[in-house]
Coordinates of C-alpha atoms and ligand atoms in Angstrom, one line a residue:
X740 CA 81.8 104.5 67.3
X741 CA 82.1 103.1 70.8
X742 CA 85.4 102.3 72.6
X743 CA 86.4 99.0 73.4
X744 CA 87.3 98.8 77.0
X745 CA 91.1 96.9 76.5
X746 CA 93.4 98.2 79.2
X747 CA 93.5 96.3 82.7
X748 CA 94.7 99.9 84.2
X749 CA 94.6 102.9 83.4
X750 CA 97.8 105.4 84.2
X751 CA 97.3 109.3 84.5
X752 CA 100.9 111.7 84.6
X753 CA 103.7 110.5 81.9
X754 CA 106.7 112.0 83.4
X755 CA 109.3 109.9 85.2
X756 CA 107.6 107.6 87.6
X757 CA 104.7 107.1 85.3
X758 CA 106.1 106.3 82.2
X759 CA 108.5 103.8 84.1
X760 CA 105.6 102.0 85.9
X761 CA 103.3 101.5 83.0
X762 CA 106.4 100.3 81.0
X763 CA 106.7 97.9 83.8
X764 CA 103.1 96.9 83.6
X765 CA 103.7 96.1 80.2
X766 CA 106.7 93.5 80.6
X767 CA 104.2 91.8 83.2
X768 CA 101.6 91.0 80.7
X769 CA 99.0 94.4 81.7
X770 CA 97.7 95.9 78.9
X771 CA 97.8 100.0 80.3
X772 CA 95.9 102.9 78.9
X773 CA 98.1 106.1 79.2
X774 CA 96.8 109.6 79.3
X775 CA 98.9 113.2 80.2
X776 CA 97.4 116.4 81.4
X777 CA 99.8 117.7 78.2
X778 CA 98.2 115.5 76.0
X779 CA 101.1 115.6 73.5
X780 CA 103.6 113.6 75.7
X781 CA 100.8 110.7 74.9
X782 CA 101.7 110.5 71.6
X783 CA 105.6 110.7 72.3
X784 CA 105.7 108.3 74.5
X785 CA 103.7 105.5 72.5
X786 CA 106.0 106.6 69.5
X787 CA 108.9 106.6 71.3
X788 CA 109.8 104.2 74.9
X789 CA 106.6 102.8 74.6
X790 CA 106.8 101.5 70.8
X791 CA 106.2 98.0 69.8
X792 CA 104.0 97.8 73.6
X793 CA 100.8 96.5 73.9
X794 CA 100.1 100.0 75.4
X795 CA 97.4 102.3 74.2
X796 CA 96.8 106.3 74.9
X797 CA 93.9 108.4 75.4
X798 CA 93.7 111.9 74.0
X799 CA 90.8 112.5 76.9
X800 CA 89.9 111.9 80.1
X801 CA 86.6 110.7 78.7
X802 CA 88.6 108.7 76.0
X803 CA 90.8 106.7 78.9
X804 CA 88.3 106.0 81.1
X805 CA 86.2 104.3 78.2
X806 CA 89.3 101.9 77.1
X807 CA 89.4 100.8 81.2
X808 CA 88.1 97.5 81.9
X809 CA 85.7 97.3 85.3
X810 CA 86.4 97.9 87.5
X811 CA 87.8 100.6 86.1
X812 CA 91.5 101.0 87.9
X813 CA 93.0 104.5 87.2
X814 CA 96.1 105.4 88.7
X815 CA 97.7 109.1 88.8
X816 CA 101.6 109.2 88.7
X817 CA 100.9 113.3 89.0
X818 CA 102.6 116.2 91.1
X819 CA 101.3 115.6 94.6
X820 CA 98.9 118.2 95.9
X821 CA 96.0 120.1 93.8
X822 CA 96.5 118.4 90.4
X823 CA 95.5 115.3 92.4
X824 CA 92.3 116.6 93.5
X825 CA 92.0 118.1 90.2
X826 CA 92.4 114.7 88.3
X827 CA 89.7 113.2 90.7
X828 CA 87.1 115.4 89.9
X829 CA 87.9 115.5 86.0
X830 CA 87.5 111.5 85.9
X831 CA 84.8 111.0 88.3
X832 CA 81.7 111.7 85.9
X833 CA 83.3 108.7 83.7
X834 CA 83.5 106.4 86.3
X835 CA 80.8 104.5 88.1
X836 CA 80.3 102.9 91.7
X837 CA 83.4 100.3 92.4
X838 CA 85.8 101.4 90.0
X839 CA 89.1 102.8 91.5
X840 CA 90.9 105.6 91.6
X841 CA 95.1 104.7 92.9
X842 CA 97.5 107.8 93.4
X843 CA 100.8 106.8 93.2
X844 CA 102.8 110.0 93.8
X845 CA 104.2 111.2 97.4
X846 CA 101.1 112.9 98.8
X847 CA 100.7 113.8 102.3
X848 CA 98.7 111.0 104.5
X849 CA 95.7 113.9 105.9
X850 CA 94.6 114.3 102.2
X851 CA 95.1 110.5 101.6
X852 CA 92.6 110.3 104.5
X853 CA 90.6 112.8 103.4
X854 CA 90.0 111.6 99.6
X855 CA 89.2 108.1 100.9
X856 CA 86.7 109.4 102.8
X857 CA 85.4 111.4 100.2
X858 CA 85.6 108.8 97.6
X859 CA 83.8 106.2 99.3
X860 CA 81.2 108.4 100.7
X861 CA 80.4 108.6 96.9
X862 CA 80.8 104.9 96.0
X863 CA 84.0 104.6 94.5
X864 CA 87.3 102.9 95.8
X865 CA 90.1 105.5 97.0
X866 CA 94.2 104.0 96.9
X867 CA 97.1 106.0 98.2
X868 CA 100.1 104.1 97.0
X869 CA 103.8 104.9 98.4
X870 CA 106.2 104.6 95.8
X871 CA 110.0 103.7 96.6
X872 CA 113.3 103.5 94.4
X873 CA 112.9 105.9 91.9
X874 CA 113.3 105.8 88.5
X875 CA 114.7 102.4 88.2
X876 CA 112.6 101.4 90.6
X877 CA 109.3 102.2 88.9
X878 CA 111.0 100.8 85.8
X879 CA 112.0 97.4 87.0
X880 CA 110.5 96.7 90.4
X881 CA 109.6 99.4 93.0
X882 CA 108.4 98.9 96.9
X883 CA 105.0 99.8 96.8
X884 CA 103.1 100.2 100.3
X885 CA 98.8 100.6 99.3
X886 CA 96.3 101.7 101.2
X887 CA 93.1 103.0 101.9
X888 CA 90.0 101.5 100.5
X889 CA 90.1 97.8 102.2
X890 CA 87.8 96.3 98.6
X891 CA 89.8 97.8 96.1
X892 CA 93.3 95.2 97.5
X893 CA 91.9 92.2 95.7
X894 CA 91.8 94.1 92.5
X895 CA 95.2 96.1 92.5
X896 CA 96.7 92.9 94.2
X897 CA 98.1 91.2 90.9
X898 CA 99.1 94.4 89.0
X899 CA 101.0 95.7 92.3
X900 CA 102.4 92.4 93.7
X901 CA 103.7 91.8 89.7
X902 CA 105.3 94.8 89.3
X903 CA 106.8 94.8 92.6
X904 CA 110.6 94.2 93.9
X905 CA 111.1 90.5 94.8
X906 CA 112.8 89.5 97.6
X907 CA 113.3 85.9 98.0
X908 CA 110.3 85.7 95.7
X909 CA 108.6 87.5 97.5
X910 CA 107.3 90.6 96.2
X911 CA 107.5 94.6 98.7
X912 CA 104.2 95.1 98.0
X913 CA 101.5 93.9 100.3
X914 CA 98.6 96.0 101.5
X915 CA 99.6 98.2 104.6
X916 CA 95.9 99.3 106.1
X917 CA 92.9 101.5 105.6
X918 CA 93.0 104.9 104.3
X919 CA 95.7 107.2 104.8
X920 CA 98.1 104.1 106.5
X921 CA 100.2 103.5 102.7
X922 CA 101.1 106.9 102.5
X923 CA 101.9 107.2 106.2
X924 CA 104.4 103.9 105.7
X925 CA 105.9 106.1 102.9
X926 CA 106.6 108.8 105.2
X927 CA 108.0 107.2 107.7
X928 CA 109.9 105.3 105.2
X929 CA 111.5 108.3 103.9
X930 CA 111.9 109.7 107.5
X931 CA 114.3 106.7 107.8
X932 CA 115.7 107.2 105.1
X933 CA 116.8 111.1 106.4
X934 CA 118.0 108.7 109.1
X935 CA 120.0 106.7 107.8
X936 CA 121.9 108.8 105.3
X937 CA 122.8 111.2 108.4
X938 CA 124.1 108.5 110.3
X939 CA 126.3 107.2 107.4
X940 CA 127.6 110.5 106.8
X941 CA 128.8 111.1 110.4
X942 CA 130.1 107.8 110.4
X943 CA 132.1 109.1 107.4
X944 CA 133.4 112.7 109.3
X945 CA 134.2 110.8 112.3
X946 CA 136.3 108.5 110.2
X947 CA 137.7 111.6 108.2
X948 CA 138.4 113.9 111.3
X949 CA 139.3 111.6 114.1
X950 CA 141.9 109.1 111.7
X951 CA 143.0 111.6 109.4
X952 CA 141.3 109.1 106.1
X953 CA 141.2 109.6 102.8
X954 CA 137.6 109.2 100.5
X955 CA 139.1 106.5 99.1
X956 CA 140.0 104.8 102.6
X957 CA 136.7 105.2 103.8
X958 CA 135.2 104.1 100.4
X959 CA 137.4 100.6 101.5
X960 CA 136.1 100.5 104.9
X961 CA 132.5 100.6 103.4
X962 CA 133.1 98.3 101.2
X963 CA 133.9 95.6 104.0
X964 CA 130.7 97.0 106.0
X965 CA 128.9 96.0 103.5
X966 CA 129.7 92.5 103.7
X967 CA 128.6 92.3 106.7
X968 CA 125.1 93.2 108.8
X969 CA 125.3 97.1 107.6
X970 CA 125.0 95.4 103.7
X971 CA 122.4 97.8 102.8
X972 CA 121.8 99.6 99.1
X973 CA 122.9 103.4 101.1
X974 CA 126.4 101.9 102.0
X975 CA 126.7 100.4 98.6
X976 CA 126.3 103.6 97.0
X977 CA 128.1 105.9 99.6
X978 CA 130.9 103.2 98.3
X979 CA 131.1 104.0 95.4
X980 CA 130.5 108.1 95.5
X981 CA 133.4 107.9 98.1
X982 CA 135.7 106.5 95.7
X983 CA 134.3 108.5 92.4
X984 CA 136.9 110.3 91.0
X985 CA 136.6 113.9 89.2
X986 CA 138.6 114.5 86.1
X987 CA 141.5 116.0 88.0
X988 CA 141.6 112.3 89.8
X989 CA 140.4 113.9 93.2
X990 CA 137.5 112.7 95.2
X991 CA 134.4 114.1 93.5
X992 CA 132.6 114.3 97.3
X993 CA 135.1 116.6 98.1
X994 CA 134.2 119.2 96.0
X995 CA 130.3 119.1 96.3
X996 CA 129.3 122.6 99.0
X997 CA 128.1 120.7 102.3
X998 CA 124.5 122.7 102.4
X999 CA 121.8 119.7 102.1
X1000 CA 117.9 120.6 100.4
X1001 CA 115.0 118.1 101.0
X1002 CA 111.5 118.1 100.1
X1003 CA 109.6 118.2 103.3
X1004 CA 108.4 114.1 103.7
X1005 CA 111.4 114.3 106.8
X1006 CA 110.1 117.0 108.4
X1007 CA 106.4 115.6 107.7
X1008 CA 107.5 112.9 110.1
X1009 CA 108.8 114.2 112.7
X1010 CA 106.1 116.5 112.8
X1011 CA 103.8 113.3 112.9
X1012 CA 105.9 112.4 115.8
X1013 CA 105.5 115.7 117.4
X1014 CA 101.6 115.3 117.3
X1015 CA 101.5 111.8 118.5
X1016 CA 104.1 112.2 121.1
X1017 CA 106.8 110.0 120.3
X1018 CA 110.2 110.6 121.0
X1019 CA 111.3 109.9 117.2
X1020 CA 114.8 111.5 118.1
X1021 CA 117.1 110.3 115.5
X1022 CA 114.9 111.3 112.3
X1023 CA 114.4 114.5 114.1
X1024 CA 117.9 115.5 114.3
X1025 CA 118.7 114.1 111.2
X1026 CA 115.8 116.9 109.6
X1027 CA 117.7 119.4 111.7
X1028 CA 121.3 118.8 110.9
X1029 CA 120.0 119.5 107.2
X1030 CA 118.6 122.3 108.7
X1031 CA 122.1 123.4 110.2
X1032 CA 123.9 122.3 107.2
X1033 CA 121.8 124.8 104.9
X1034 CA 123.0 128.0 107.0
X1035 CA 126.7 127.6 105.5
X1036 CA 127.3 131.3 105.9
X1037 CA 126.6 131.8 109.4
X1038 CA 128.6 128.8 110.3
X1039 CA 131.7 129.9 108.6
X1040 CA 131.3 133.3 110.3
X1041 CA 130.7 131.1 113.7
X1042 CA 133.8 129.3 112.8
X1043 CA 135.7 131.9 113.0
X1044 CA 134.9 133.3 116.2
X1045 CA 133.9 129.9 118.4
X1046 CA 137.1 127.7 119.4
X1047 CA 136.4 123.7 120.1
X1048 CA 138.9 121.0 121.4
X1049 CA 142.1 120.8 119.7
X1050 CA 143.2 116.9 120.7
X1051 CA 144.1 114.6 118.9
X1052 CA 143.0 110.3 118.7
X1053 CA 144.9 108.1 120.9
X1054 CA 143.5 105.2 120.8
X1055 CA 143.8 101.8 118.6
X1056 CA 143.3 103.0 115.0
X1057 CA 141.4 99.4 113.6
X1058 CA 139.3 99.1 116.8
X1059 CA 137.8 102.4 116.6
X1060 CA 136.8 101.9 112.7
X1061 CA 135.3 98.5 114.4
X1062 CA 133.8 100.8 116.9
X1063 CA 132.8 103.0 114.0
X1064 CA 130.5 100.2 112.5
X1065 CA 129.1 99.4 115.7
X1066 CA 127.8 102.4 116.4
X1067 CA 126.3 102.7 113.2
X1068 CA 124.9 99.9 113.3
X1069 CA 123.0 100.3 116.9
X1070 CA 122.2 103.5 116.5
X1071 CA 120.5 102.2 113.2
X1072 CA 118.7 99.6 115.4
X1073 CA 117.4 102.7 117.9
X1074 CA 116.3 104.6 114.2
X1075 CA 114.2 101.5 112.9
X1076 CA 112.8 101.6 116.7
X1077 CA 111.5 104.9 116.6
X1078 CA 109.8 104.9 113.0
X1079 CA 107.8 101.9 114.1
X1080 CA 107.0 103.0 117.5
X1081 CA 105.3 106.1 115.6
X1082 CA 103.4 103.8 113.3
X1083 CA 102.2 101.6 116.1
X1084 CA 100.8 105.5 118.0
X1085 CA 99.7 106.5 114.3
X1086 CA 97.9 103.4 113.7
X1087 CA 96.0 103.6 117.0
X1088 CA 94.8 107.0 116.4
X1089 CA 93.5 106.6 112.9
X1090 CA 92.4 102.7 113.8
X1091 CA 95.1 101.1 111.1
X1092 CA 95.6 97.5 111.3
X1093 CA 99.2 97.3 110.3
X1094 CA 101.0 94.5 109.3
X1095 CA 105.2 95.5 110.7
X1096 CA 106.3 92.2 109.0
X1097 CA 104.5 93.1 106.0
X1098 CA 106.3 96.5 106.1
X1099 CA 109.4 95.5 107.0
X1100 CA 109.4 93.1 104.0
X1101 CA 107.8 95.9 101.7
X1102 CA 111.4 98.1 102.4
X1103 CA 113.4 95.4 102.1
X1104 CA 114.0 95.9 98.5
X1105 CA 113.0 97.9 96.0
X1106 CA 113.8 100.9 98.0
X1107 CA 116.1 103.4 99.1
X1108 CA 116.6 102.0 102.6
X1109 CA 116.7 98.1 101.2
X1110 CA 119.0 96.1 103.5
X1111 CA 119.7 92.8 105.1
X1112 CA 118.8 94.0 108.2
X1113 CA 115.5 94.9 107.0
X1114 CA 115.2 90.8 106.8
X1115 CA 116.1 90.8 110.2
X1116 CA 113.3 93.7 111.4
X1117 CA 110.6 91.1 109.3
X1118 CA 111.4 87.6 110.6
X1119 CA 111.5 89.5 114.1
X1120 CA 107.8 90.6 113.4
X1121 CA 106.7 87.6 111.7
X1122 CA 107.8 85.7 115.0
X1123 CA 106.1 88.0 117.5
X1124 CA 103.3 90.6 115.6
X1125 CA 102.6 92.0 118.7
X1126 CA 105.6 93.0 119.6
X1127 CA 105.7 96.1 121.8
X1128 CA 109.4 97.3 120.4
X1129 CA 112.0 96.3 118.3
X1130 CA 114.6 96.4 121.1
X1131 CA 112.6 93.7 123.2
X1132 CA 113.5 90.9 120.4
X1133 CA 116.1 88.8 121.2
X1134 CA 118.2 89.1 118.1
X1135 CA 118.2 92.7 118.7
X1136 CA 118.6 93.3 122.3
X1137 CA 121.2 90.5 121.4
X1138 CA 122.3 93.1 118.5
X1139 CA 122.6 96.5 120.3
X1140 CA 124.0 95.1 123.8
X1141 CA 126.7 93.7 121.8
X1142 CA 127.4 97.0 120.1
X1143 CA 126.7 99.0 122.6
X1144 CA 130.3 99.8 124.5
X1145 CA 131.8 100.8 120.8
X1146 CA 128.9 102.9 120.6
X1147 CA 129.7 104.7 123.5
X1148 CA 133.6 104.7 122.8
X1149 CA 132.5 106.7 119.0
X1150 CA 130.1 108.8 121.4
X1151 CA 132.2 109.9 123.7
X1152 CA 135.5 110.3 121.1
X1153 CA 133.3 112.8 119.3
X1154 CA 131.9 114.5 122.0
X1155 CA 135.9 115.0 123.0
X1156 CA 137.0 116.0 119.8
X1157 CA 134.4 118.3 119.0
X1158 CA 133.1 116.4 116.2
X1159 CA 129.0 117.0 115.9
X1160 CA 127.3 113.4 115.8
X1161 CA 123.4 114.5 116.7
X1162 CA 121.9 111.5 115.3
X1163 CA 124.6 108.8 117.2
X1164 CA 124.5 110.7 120.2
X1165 CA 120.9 111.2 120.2
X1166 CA 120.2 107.9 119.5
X1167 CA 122.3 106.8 122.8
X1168 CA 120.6 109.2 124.4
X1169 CA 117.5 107.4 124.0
X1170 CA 118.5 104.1 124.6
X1171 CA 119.2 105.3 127.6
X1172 CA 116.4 107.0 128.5
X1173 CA 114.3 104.3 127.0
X1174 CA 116.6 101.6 129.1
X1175 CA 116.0 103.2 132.4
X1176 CA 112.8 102.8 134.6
X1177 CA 113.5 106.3 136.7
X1178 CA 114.2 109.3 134.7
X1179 CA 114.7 113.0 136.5
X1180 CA 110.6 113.9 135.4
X1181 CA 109.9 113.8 139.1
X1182 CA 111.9 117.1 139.8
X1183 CA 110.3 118.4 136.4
X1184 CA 106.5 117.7 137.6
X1185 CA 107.3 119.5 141.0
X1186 CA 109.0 122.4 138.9
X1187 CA 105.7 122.4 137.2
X1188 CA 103.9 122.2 140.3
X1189 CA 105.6 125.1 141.6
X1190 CA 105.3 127.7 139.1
X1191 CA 101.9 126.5 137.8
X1192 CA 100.0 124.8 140.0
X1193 CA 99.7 121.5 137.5
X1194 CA 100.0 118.9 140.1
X1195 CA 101.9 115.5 140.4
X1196 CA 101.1 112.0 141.0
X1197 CA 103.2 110.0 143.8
X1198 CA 105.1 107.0 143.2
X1199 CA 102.2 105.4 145.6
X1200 CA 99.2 107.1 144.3
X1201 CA 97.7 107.9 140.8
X1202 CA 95.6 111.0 142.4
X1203 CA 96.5 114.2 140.8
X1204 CA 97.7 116.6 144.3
X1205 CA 98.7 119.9 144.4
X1206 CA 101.6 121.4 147.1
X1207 CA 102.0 124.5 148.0
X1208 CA 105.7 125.1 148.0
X1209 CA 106.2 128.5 148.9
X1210 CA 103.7 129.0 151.7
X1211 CA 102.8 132.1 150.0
X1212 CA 100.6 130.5 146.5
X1213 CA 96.8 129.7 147.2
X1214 CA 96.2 125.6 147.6
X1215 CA 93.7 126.0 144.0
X1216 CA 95.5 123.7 141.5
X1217 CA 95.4 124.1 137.6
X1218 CA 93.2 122.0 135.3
X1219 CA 95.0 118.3 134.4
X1220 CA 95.2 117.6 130.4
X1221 CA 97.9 117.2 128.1
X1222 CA 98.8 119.4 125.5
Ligands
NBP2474 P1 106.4 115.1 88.7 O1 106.2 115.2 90.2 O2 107.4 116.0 88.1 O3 104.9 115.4 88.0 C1 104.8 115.5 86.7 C2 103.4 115.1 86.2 O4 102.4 115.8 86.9 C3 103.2 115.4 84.8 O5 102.4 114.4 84.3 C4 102.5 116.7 84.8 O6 101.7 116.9 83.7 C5 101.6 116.5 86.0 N1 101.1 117.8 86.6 C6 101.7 118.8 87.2 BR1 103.6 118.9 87.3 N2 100.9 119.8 87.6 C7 99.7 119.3 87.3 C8 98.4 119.9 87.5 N3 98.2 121.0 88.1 N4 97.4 119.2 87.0 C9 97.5 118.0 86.4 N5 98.7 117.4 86.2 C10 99.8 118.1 86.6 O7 106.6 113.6 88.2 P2 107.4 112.4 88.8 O8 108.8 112.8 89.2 O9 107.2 111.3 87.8 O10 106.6 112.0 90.1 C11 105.2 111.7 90.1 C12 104.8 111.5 91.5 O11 105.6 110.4 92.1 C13 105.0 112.7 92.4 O12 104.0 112.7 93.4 C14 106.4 112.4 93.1 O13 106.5 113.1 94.3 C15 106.3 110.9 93.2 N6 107.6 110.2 93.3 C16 108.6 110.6 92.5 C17 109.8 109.9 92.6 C18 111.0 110.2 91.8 O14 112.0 109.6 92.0 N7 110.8 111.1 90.8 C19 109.9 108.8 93.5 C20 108.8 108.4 94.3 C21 107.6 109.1 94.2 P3 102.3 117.8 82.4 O15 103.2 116.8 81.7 O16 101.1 118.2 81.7 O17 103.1 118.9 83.0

């Protein structure tokens, strides 16, 4: 007996994010085909969450890709890594020239790349789809940021854009750029996000430590910050967990060991950063403070033996929480910055076309890092896409000049008391080194001169020369390239 081809898509991996997403599809009219590596969890999930659905299973690869309409659109919601490629080769011999293959899960942008490549050099259509929000995300409107195969958009288009967040109508899905560029947008995305939750917790120690607050003070301080141009779904939450109570009545945070885990998509950006030689500071030393956070032993031990400063705050207690916010919110300005910087390097190296409004409105809800001023970072784009930085639109030069003496004020405060900010203080750092057209690399290229023979450029001249500072060296200078 032949199988009717029903579904519209076709969804491979039934845990969390999968069965959310095709339930999704569902409540937007998509009839979806779902199919397991454990074949069993098929038939629990159309019994169970998926009852009274117009959703079918397959019990086989073979089984699913007959049910798929063409082109055939199957989607993996699977572990990222091998049981990706795995899946690809499985369905491949049921598929045929056009259909599409779409992985949804958090896989790094170099295989992205590299299965696009390999996809299309064998006629199909490749998409790697960041997915942002979560659980309830996938279940009721996630930011989605496609890419890869140009051809396969107009087909995924309706399913994604449906299924999507809406902001003002508008949906966070749009597509981002050839092959590995959706993946790359989720990895900076959730670079930012490392960002941002860094910044928001020193905001929170400097408020503990320098005014002597309670959780539930802070939780108040948040709430009216997010009122106001921080109103972003992070604060909202870090609300809320600041003024969670345990069953004792005490602040729940309070309790929790200060030693942070992640799962590597942090670090994958700054390397990114690393290789494409942007100065992505603030997601750096937000990877690293988890870093120092983790080594909770050695830091007690360290506490023990190093003193710091032992003054006390001064100054006007509701000007510095004003101060606070401001350099949160600037150094949050330098953070968004950064990220797309490194996607404007990244999409010059791999030849992306990338569309920053289209990003900008793709995190602006749906995900972890949703926020107002996400709406600002969009209509600045939308006004100028060619816009070489952030910092040069007026609303936000406008923004972090405003902010930018509190900024300094928190800065310095912490710096005094001995209270660590790395991603605030970094981020100043920047600004300015960023801000300044003479920085100290002269003395660094005659240092390298000196000891290596590298060679230097004059202020008047862009011919490589060589000196020979001690009299003593030969006048033979080393090879010029960067590394
Ligand atoms: P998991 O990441 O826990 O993956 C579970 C799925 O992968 C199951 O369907 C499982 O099949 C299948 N699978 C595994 Br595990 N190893 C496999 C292999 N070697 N071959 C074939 N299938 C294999 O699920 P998830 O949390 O729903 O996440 C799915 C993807 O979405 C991941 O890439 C994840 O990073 C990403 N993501 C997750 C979230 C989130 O909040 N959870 C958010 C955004 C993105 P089985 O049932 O037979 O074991």
């Amino acid at each position: 007996m032949s199988v009717q081809a029903v579904a519209d898509i076709g969804l491979i991996g039934l845990a969390v994010m999968g069965q959310n997403l095709v339930l999704n599809m569902d409540d937007h009219g998509f009839v979806v085909c779902a199919y397991n590596r454990t074949v069993s969890k098929v038939d629990h999930f159309l019994a169970n969450e998926a009852k009274g659905t117009k959703i079918v299973g397959a019990h086989s690869i073979a089984e699913f890709c007959a049910k798929l309409k063409r082109p055939r659109k199957v989607m993996m919601l699977v572990k990222a890594g091998s049981a990706v490629d795995d899946f690809i080769e499985q369905v491949l011999p049921h598929l045929e020239a056009g259909d599409i293959i779409i992985d949804g899960g958090n896989s790094h942008y170099p295989d992205t790349i590299r299965r696009t490549k390999y996809l299309e050099s064998k006629g199909f259509l490749f998409v790697g789809c960041g997915v942002s929000g979560g659980e309830e995300g996938a279940r009721y409107g996630p930011s989605m940021m496609p890419g890869g195969s140009t051809a396969a958009w107009p087909h995924v288009k309706p399913i994604f854009q449906a299924i999507a967040a809406k902001v003002d109508g508008e949906p966070c899905c749009d597509w981002v750029g050839e092959t590995g560029a959706g993946h790359y947008v989720k990895m900076v995305h959730n670079g930012i996000e490392y960002g941002d939750m860094q910044m928001i917790c020193e905001a929170y120690d400097i408020l503990k430590k320098t005014l002597g607050l309670t959780a539930d003070e802070i939780g108040e301080i948040f709430t009216e910050w997010n009122q106001g141009e921080l109103d972003s779904y992070l604060i909202e939450i870090t609300r809320d967990i600041l003024k969670f109570k345990d069953t004792d009545g005490k602040p729940l945070v309070e309790k929790i060991k200060d030693t942070a885990g992640q799962k590597g998509t942090g670090k994958w950006t700054v390397v990114s950063a690393l290789d494409t030689g942007m100065p992505v500071t603030l997601i750096g030393e937000a990877v690293f403070a988890r870093n120092l956070s983790a080594i909770k032993n050695e830091r007690v031990a360290a506490s023990k033996i190093l003193g710091g400063p032992s003054g006390k705050f001064q100054g006007d207690k509701k000007q510095f929480i004003h101060d606070v916010s401001k350099a949160l919110y600037a150094s949050k300005i330098i953070s968004y910055a950064q990220g797309f910087m490194l996607m404007r390097e990244a999409a010059k190296e791999n030849d992306w076309h990338l569309n920053n409004a289209g990003i900008a409105l793709m995190w602006r809800g749906g995900c972890i890092i949703r926020s107002v001023f996400l709406g600002d970072i969009k209509t600045a784009y939308t006004k100028n896409p060619e816009l070489t930085n952030l910092l040069f639109d007026p609303f936000f030069k406008a923004a972090i000049e405003g902010a930018a003496d509190s900024w300094r004020r928190v800065v310095s405060q912490a710096v005094l008391l001995g209270i660590p900010t790395p991603c605030m203080s970094s981020a100043l750092a920047f600004f300015d080194g960023y801000r300044n057209a003479v920085l100290p690399a002269n003395l660094l290229q005659a240092q390298r001169d000196y000891f290596g023979a590298h060679t230097y450029q004059t202020l008047t001249s862009d011919e490589w020369v060589h000196t020979n500072w001690t009299g003593r060296g030969g006048n033979v200078a080393s090879t010029t390239y960067l590394a």
